[in-house]
């Protein structure tokens, strides 16, 4: 049997394929939530006016910029 435990040459490497398969299954279950973009884009879709209002509320733009951009969107 030449010291391969009766499996033949190379058969002892099947454990590596098993580990790769288990890792792929675990990754499929526990992957980061940002990987599923189709569901996230539909749930968090905001209009340009909503984004503009948020920027104004955070102080990123002043009242003049807000009013001008609001007119540009209309």
mmCIF file of N, CA, C and O in Angstrom:
data_model
loop_
_atom_site.group_PDB
_atom_site.id
_atom_site.type_symbol
_atom_site.label_atom_id
_atom_site.label_comp_id
_atom_site.label_asym_id
_atom_site.label_seq_id
_atom_site.Cartn_x
_atom_site.Cartn_y
_atom_site.Cartn_z
ATOM 1 N N UNK A 1 0.822 -1.197 0.000
ATOM 2 C CA UNK A 1 0.000 0.000 0.000
ATOM 3 C C UNK A 1 0.860 1.252 0.000
ATOM 4 O O UNK A 1 0.321 2.336 -0.046
ATOM 5 N N UNK A 2 2.091 1.162 0.108
ATOM 6 C CA UNK A 2 3.058 2.242 -0.021
ATOM 7 C C UNK A 2 2.861 3.387 0.955
ATOM 8 O O UNK A 2 3.165 4.533 0.643
ATOM 9 N N UNK A 3 2.276 3.160 2.093
ATOM 10 C CA UNK A 3 2.194 4.169 3.130
ATOM 11 C C UNK A 3 1.127 5.234 2.917
ATOM 12 O O UNK A 3 1.155 6.268 3.558
ATOM 13 N N UNK A 4 0.174 5.033 2.034
ATOM 14 C CA UNK A 4 -0.877 6.026 1.807
ATOM 15 C C UNK A 4 -2.188 5.639 2.473
ATOM 16 O O UNK A 4 -3.225 6.194 2.167
ATOM 17 N N UNK A 5 -2.159 4.690 3.347
ATOM 18 C CA UNK A 5 -3.351 4.305 4.087
ATOM 19 C C UNK A 5 -4.397 3.642 3.206
ATOM 20 O O UNK A 5 -5.577 3.691 3.504
ATOM 21 N N UNK A 6 -4.015 3.042 2.101
ATOM 22 C CA UNK A 6 -4.950 2.353 1.234
ATOM 23 C C UNK A 6 -5.762 3.273 0.344
ATOM 24 O O UNK A 6 -6.701 2.843 -0.309
ATOM 25 N N UNK A 7 -5.434 4.545 0.305
ATOM 26 C CA UNK A 7 -6.225 5.485 -0.482
ATOM 27 C C UNK A 7 -5.637 5.750 -1.859
ATOM 28 O O UNK A 7 -6.291 6.347 -2.687
ATOM 29 N N UNK A 8 -4.437 5.451 -2.082
ATOM 30 C CA UNK A 8 -3.822 5.779 -3.358
ATOM 31 C C UNK A 8 -3.229 7.168 -3.312
ATOM 32 O O UNK A 8 -3.515 7.967 -2.434
ATOM 33 N N UNK A 9 -2.392 7.479 -4.264
ATOM 34 C CA UNK A 9 -1.697 8.767 -4.278
ATOM 35 C C UNK A 9 -2.669 9.914 -4.529
ATOM 36 O O UNK A 9 -3.473 9.883 -5.434
ATOM 37 N N UNK A 10 -2.620 10.928 -3.711
ATOM 38 C CA UNK A 10 -3.433 12.118 -3.897
ATOM 39 C C UNK A 10 -4.773 12.090 -3.197
ATOM 40 O O UNK A 10 -5.421 13.111 -3.065
ATOM 41 N N UNK A 11 -5.231 10.967 -2.752
ATOM 42 C CA UNK A 11 -6.539 10.893 -2.111
ATOM 43 C C UNK A 11 -6.532 11.568 -0.742
ATOM 44 O O UNK A 11 -7.583 11.950 -0.245
ATOM 45 N N UNK A 12 -5.368 11.742 -0.170
ATOM 46 C CA UNK A 12 -5.280 12.390 1.124
ATOM 47 C C UNK A 12 -5.532 13.893 1.049
ATOM 48 O O UNK A 12 -5.633 14.552 2.069
ATOM 49 N N UNK A 13 -5.640 14.455 -0.124
ATOM 50 C CA UNK A 13 -5.864 15.888 -0.297
ATOM 51 C C UNK A 13 -7.340 16.254 -0.304
ATOM 52 O O UNK A 13 -7.687 17.428 -0.376
ATOM 53 N N UNK A 14 -8.250 15.306 -0.212
ATOM 54 C CA UNK A 14 -9.692 15.611 -0.216
ATOM 55 C C UNK A 14 -10.109 16.444 0.981
ATOM 56 O O UNK A 14 -11.089 17.169 0.941
ATOM 57 N N UNK A 15 -9.347 16.360 2.082
ATOM 58 C CA UNK A 15 -9.663 17.182 3.249
ATOM 59 C C UNK A 15 -9.560 18.659 2.920
ATOM 60 O O UNK A 15 -10.309 19.475 3.462
ATOM 61 N N UNK A 16 -8.635 19.021 2.014
ATOM 62 C CA UNK A 16 -8.491 20.423 1.623
ATOM 63 C C UNK A 16 -9.726 20.912 0.868
ATOM 64 O O UNK A 16 -10.215 22.017 1.111
ATOM 65 N N UNK A 17 -10.257 20.086 0.000
ATOM 66 C CA UNK A 17 -11.480 20.442 -0.724
ATOM 67 C C UNK A 17 -12.638 20.592 0.258
ATOM 68 O O UNK A 17 -13.466 21.499 0.131
ATOM 69 N N UNK A 18 -12.697 19.737 1.255
ATOM 70 C CA UNK A 18 -13.736 19.837 2.282
ATOM 71 C C UNK A 18 -13.657 21.140 3.056
ATOM 72 O O UNK A 18 -14.672 21.790 3.323
ATOM 73 N N UNK A 19 -12.447 21.551 3.416
ATOM 74 C CA UNK A 19 -12.271 22.813 4.144
ATOM 75 C C UNK A 19 -12.690 23.994 3.281
ATOM 76 O O UNK A 19 -13.366 24.920 3.750
ATOM 77 N N UNK A 20 -12.317 23.975 2.004
ATOM 78 C CA UNK A 20 -12.702 25.058 1.099
ATOM 79 C C UNK A 20 -14.219 25.111 0.952
ATOM 80 O O UNK A 20 -14.820 26.186 0.955
ATOM 81 N N UNK A 21 -14.859 23.967 0.838
ATOM 82 C CA UNK A 21 -16.312 23.917 0.704
ATOM 83 C C UNK A 21 -16.997 24.453 1.953
ATOM 84 O O UNK A 21 -17.936 25.258 1.861
ATOM 85 N N UNK A 22 -16.539 24.074 3.111
ATOM 86 C CA UNK A 22 -17.123 24.562 4.363
ATOM 87 C C UNK A 22 -16.916 26.075 4.491
ATOM 88 O O UNK A 22 -17.840 26.805 4.885
ATOM 89 N N UNK A 23 -15.738 26.571 4.133
ATOM 90 C CA UNK A 23 -15.475 28.007 4.202
ATOM 91 C C UNK A 23 -16.396 28.775 3.255
ATOM 92 O O UNK A 23 -16.897 29.850 3.597
ATOM 93 N N UNK A 24 -16.645 28.234 2.058
ATOM 94 C CA UNK A 24 -17.536 28.897 1.102
ATOM 95 C C UNK A 24 -18.963 28.951 1.634
ATOM 96 O O UNK A 24 -19.655 29.964 1.478
ATOM 97 N N UNK A 25 -19.413 27.896 2.269
ATOM 98 C CA UNK A 25 -20.763 27.874 2.835
ATOM 99 C C UNK A 25 -20.880 28.888 3.970
ATOM 100 O O UNK A 25 -21.845 29.652 4.040
ATOM 101 N N UNK A 26 -19.879 28.938 4.844
ATOM 102 C CA UNK A 26 -19.907 29.892 5.954
ATOM 103 C C UNK A 26 -19.880 31.317 5.417
ATOM 104 O O UNK A 26 -20.618 32.182 5.891
ATOM 105 N N UNK A 27 -19.052 31.603 4.406
ATOM 106 C CA UNK A 27 -18.992 32.934 3.833
ATOM 107 C C UNK A 27 -20.345 33.318 3.218
ATOM 108 O O UNK A 27 -20.787 34.448 3.337
ATOM 109 N N UNK A 28 -21.015 32.368 2.586
ATOM 110 C CA UNK A 28 -22.320 32.640 2.000
ATOM 111 C C UNK A 28 -23.370 33.000 3.034
ATOM 112 O O UNK A 28 -24.274 33.780 2.773
ATOM 113 N N UNK A 29 -23.235 32.447 4.221
ATOM 114 C CA UNK A 29 -24.202 32.721 5.289
ATOM 115 C C UNK A 29 -23.865 34.012 6.031
ATOM 116 O O UNK A 29 -24.744 34.795 6.372
ATOM 117 N N UNK A 30 -22.590 34.284 6.257
ATOM 118 C CA UNK A 30 -22.172 35.379 7.130
ATOM 119 C C UNK A 30 -21.535 36.526 6.353
ATOM 120 O O UNK A 30 -20.858 37.343 6.935
ATOM 121 N N UNK A 31 -21.776 36.650 5.071
ATOM 122 C CA UNK A 31 -21.137 37.718 4.299
ATOM 123 C C UNK A 31 -21.618 39.089 4.775
ATOM 124 O O UNK A 31 -22.707 39.200 5.344
ATOM 125 N N UNK A 32 -20.827 40.120 4.516
ATOM 126 C CA UNK A 32 -21.197 41.469 4.970
ATOM 127 C C UNK A 32 -22.535 41.910 4.383
ATOM 128 O O UNK A 32 -22.842 41.603 3.234
ATOM 129 N N UNK A 33 -23.338 42.654 5.150
ATOM 130 C CA UNK A 33 -24.662 43.052 4.671
ATOM 131 C C UNK A 33 -24.620 43.957 3.449
ATOM 132 O O UNK A 33 -25.565 43.991 2.688
ATOM 133 N N UNK A 34 -23.544 44.679 3.216
ATOM 134 C CA UNK A 34 -23.446 45.546 2.061
ATOM 135 C C UNK A 34 -23.315 44.800 0.745
ATOM 136 O O UNK A 34 -23.399 45.397 -0.316
ATOM 137 N N UNK A 35 -23.125 43.514 0.781
ATOM 138 C CA UNK A 35 -22.969 42.730 -0.431
ATOM 139 C C UNK A 35 -24.271 42.566 -1.190
ATOM 140 O O UNK A 35 -24.275 42.279 -2.358
ATOM 141 N N UNK A 36 -25.403 42.739 -0.546
ATOM 142 C CA UNK A 36 -26.692 42.537 -1.197
ATOM 143 C C UNK A 36 -27.269 43.892 -1.571
ATOM 144 O O UNK A 36 -28.170 44.408 -0.937
ATOM 145 N N UNK A 37 -26.748 44.491 -2.632
ATOM 146 C CA UNK A 37 -27.089 45.863 -2.988
ATOM 147 C C UNK A 37 -28.497 46.018 -3.537
ATOM 148 O O UNK A 37 -29.072 47.087 -3.442
ATOM 149 N N UNK A 38 -29.080 45.009 -4.137
ATOM 150 C CA UNK A 38 -30.412 45.147 -4.716
ATOM 151 C C UNK A 38 -31.462 45.480 -3.665
ATOM 152 O O UNK A 38 -32.307 46.330 -3.876
ATOM 153 N N UNK A 39 -31.416 44.834 -2.533
ATOM 154 C CA UNK A 39 -32.393 45.094 -1.479
ATOM 155 C C UNK A 39 -32.130 46.436 -0.806
ATOM 156 O O UNK A 39 -33.054 47.167 -0.478
ATOM 157 N N UNK A 40 -30.870 46.785 -0.590
ATOM 158 C CA UNK A 40 -30.540 48.037 0.097
ATOM 159 C C UNK A 40 -30.887 49.257 -0.738
ATOM 160 O O UNK A 40 -31.317 50.265 -0.207
ATOM 161 N N UNK A 41 -30.691 49.208 -2.037
ATOM 162 C CA UNK A 41 -30.957 50.375 -2.878
ATOM 163 C C UNK A 41 -32.439 50.707 -2.939
ATOM 164 O O UNK A 41 -32.812 51.872 -2.968
ATOM 165 N N UNK A 42 -33.300 49.713 -2.968
ATOM 166 C CA UNK A 42 -34.729 49.999 -3.057
ATOM 167 C C UNK A 42 -35.279 50.515 -1.731
ATOM 168 O O UNK A 42 -36.159 51.356 -1.710
ATOM 169 N N UNK A 43 -34.740 50.040 -0.619
ATOM 170 C CA UNK A 43 -35.248 50.445 0.689
ATOM 171 C C UNK A 43 -34.760 51.832 1.086
ATOM 172 O O UNK A 43 -35.459 52.563 1.781
ATOM 173 N N UNK A 44 -33.578 52.241 0.666
ATOM 174 C CA UNK A 44 -32.993 53.504 1.109
ATOM 175 C C UNK A 44 -32.963 54.554 0.010
ATOM 176 O O UNK A 44 -32.173 55.490 0.084
ATOM 177 N N UNK A 45 -33.794 54.460 -0.979
ATOM 178 C CA UNK A 45 -33.780 55.414 -2.083
ATOM 179 C C UNK A 45 -34.378 56.740 -1.623
ATOM 180 O O UNK A 45 -35.484 56.788 -1.102
ATOM 181 N N UNK A 46 -33.617 57.817 -1.809
ATOM 182 C CA UNK A 46 -34.072 59.148 -1.415
ATOM 183 C C UNK A 46 -34.123 60.021 -2.655
ATOM 184 O O UNK A 46 -33.308 59.897 -3.555
ATOM 185 N N UNK A 47 -35.059 60.950 -2.662
ATOM 186 C CA UNK A 47 -35.160 61.884 -3.776
ATOM 187 C C UNK A 47 -34.043 62.921 -3.661
ATOM 188 O O UNK A 47 -33.511 63.155 -2.572
ATOM 189 N N UNK A 48 -33.704 63.569 -4.767
ATOM 190 C CA UNK A 48 -32.687 64.623 -4.702
ATOM 191 C C UNK A 48 -33.065 65.748 -3.730
ATOM 192 O O UNK A 48 -32.201 66.302 -3.051
ATOM 193 N N UNK A 49 -34.346 66.065 -3.644
ATOM 194 C CA UNK A 49 -34.778 67.106 -2.715
ATOM 195 C C UNK A 49 -34.564 66.681 -1.261
ATOM 196 O O UNK A 49 -34.149 67.487 -0.423
ATOM 197 N N UNK A 50 -34.826 65.407 -0.960
ATOM 198 C CA UNK A 50 -34.580 64.903 0.394
ATOM 199 C C UNK A 50 -33.094 65.012 0.753
ATOM 200 O O UNK A 50 -32.739 65.410 1.868
ATOM 201 N N UNK A 51 -32.234 64.670 -0.187
ATOM 202 C CA UNK A 51 -30.794 64.755 0.050
ATOM 203 C C UNK A 51 -30.386 66.211 0.260
ATOM 204 O O UNK A 51 -29.587 66.526 1.145
ATOM 205 N N UNK A 52 -30.956 67.106 -0.543
ATOM 206 C CA UNK A 52 -30.666 68.535 -0.406
ATOM 207 C C UNK A 52 -31.092 69.054 0.965
ATOM 208 O O UNK A 52 -30.349 69.792 1.620
ATOM 209 N N UNK A 53 -32.268 68.647 1.411
ATOM 210 C CA UNK A 53 -32.745 69.062 2.735
ATOM 211 C C UNK A 53 -31.827 68.544 3.839
ATOM 212 O O UNK A 53 -31.552 69.263 4.809
ATOM 213 N N UNK A 54 -31.350 67.323 3.708
ATOM 214 C CA UNK A 54 -30.441 66.770 4.710
ATOM 215 C C UNK A 54 -29.126 67.548 4.744
ATOM 216 O O UNK A 54 -28.589 67.820 5.819
ATOM 217 N N UNK A 55 -28.614 67.898 3.578
ATOM 218 C CA UNK A 55 -27.364 68.667 3.521
ATOM 219 C C UNK A 55 -27.544 70.042 4.168
ATOM 220 O O UNK A 55 -26.651 70.524 4.857
ATOM 221 N N UNK A 56 -28.685 70.666 3.937
ATOM 222 C CA UNK A 56 -28.977 71.967 4.555
ATOM 223 C C UNK A 56 -29.090 71.819 6.076
ATOM 224 O O UNK A 56 -28.553 72.638 6.836
ATOM 225 N N UNK A 57 -29.760 70.775 6.508
ATOM 226 C CA UNK A 57 -29.929 70.550 7.947
ATOM 227 C C UNK A 57 -28.594 70.282 8.636
ATOM 228 O O UNK A 57 -28.396 70.681 9.794
ATOM 229 N N UNK A 58 -27.669 69.622 7.948
ATOM 230 C CA UNK A 58 -26.351 69.356 8.533
ATOM 231 C C UNK A 58 -25.439 70.578 8.475
ATOM 232 O O UNK A 58 -24.358 70.562 9.054
ATOM 233 N N UNK A 59 -25.849 71.612 7.747
ATOM 234 C CA UNK A 59 -25.040 72.816 7.654
ATOM 235 C C UNK A 59 -23.992 72.760 6.554
ATOM 236 O O UNK A 59 -23.084 73.589 6.517
ATOM 237 N N UNK A 60 -24.086 71.802 5.662
ATOM 238 C CA UNK A 60 -23.121 71.695 4.570
ATOM 239 C C UNK A 60 -23.306 72.812 3.545
ATOM 240 O O UNK A 60 -22.343 73.206 2.887
ATOM 241 N N UNK A 61 -24.531 73.291 3.389
ATOM 242 C CA UNK A 61 -24.815 74.390 2.469
ATOM 243 C C UNK A 61 -25.613 75.452 3.222
ATOM 244 O O UNK A 61 -26.317 75.150 4.186
ATOM 245 N N UNK A 62 -25.489 76.701 2.761
ATOM 246 C CA UNK A 62 -26.242 77.764 3.419
ATOM 247 C C UNK A 62 -27.610 77.939 2.748
ATOM 248 O O UNK A 62 -27.943 77.246 1.795
ATOM 249 N N UNK A 63 -28.390 78.901 3.271
ATOM 250 C CA UNK A 63 -29.765 79.090 2.788
ATOM 251 C C UNK A 63 -29.801 79.483 1.313
ATOM 252 O O UNK A 63 -30.642 78.995 0.559
ATOM 253 N N UNK A 64 -28.877 80.341 0.888
ATOM 254 C CA UNK A 64 -28.851 80.754 -0.520
ATOM 255 C C UNK A 64 -28.602 79.560 -1.444
ATOM 256 O O UNK A 64 -29.278 79.409 -2.462
ATOM 257 N N UNK A 65 -27.601 78.761 -1.083
ATOM 258 C CA UNK A 65 -27.309 77.559 -1.884
ATOM 259 C C UNK A 65 -28.506 76.616 -1.907
ATOM 260 O O UNK A 65 -28.841 76.052 -2.941
ATOM 261 N N UNK A 66 -29.130 76.449 -0.744
ATOM 262 C CA UNK A 66 -30.286 75.564 -0.665
ATOM 263 C C UNK A 66 -31.396 76.040 -1.594
ATOM 264 O O UNK A 66 -31.942 75.251 -2.374
ATOM 265 N N UNK A 67 -31.727 77.325 -1.510
ATOM 266 C CA UNK A 67 -32.814 77.865 -2.338
ATOM 267 C C UNK A 67 -32.480 77.762 -3.831
ATOM 268 O O UNK A 67 -33.331 77.402 -4.642
ATOM 269 N N UNK A 68 -31.229 78.059 -4.201
ATOM 270 C CA UNK A 68 -30.830 77.989 -5.606
ATOM 271 C C UNK A 68 -30.901 76.552 -6.122
ATOM 272 O O UNK A 68 -31.441 76.283 -7.194
ATOM 273 N N UNK A 69 -30.381 75.633 -5.372
ATOM 274 C CA UNK A 69 -30.390 74.229 -5.794
ATOM 275 C C UNK A 69 -31.824 73.674 -5.838
ATOM 276 O O UNK A 69 -32.150 72.852 -6.666
ATOM 277 N N UNK A 70 -32.645 74.150 -4.903
ATOM 278 C CA UNK A 70 -34.052 73.726 -4.895
ATOM 279 C C UNK A 70 -34.749 74.217 -6.175
ATOM 280 O O UNK A 70 -35.511 73.461 -6.798
ATOM 281 N N UNK A 71 -34.469 75.455 -6.579
ATOM 282 C CA UNK A 71 -35.038 75.958 -7.846
ATOM 283 C C UNK A 71 -34.500 75.180 -9.037
ATOM 284 O O UNK A 71 -35.236 74.896 -9.986
ATOM 285 N N UNK A 72 -33.222 74.812 -8.994
ATOM 286 C CA UNK A 72 -32.631 74.045 -10.097
ATOM 287 C C UNK A 72 -33.283 72.665 -10.239
ATOM 288 O O UNK A 72 -33.379 72.143 -11.346
ATOM 289 N N UNK A 73 -33.694 72.099 -9.123
ATOM 290 C CA UNK A 73 -34.332 70.774 -9.175
ATOM 291 C C UNK A 73 -35.758 70.830 -9.702
ATOM 292 O O UNK A 73 -36.261 69.832 -10.216
ATOM 293 N N UNK A 74 -36.431 71.979 -9.591
ATOM 294 C CA UNK A 74 -37.825 72.086 -10.024
ATOM 295 C C UNK A 74 -37.949 72.177 -11.523
ATOM 296 O O UNK A 74 -37.170 72.595 -12.250
#
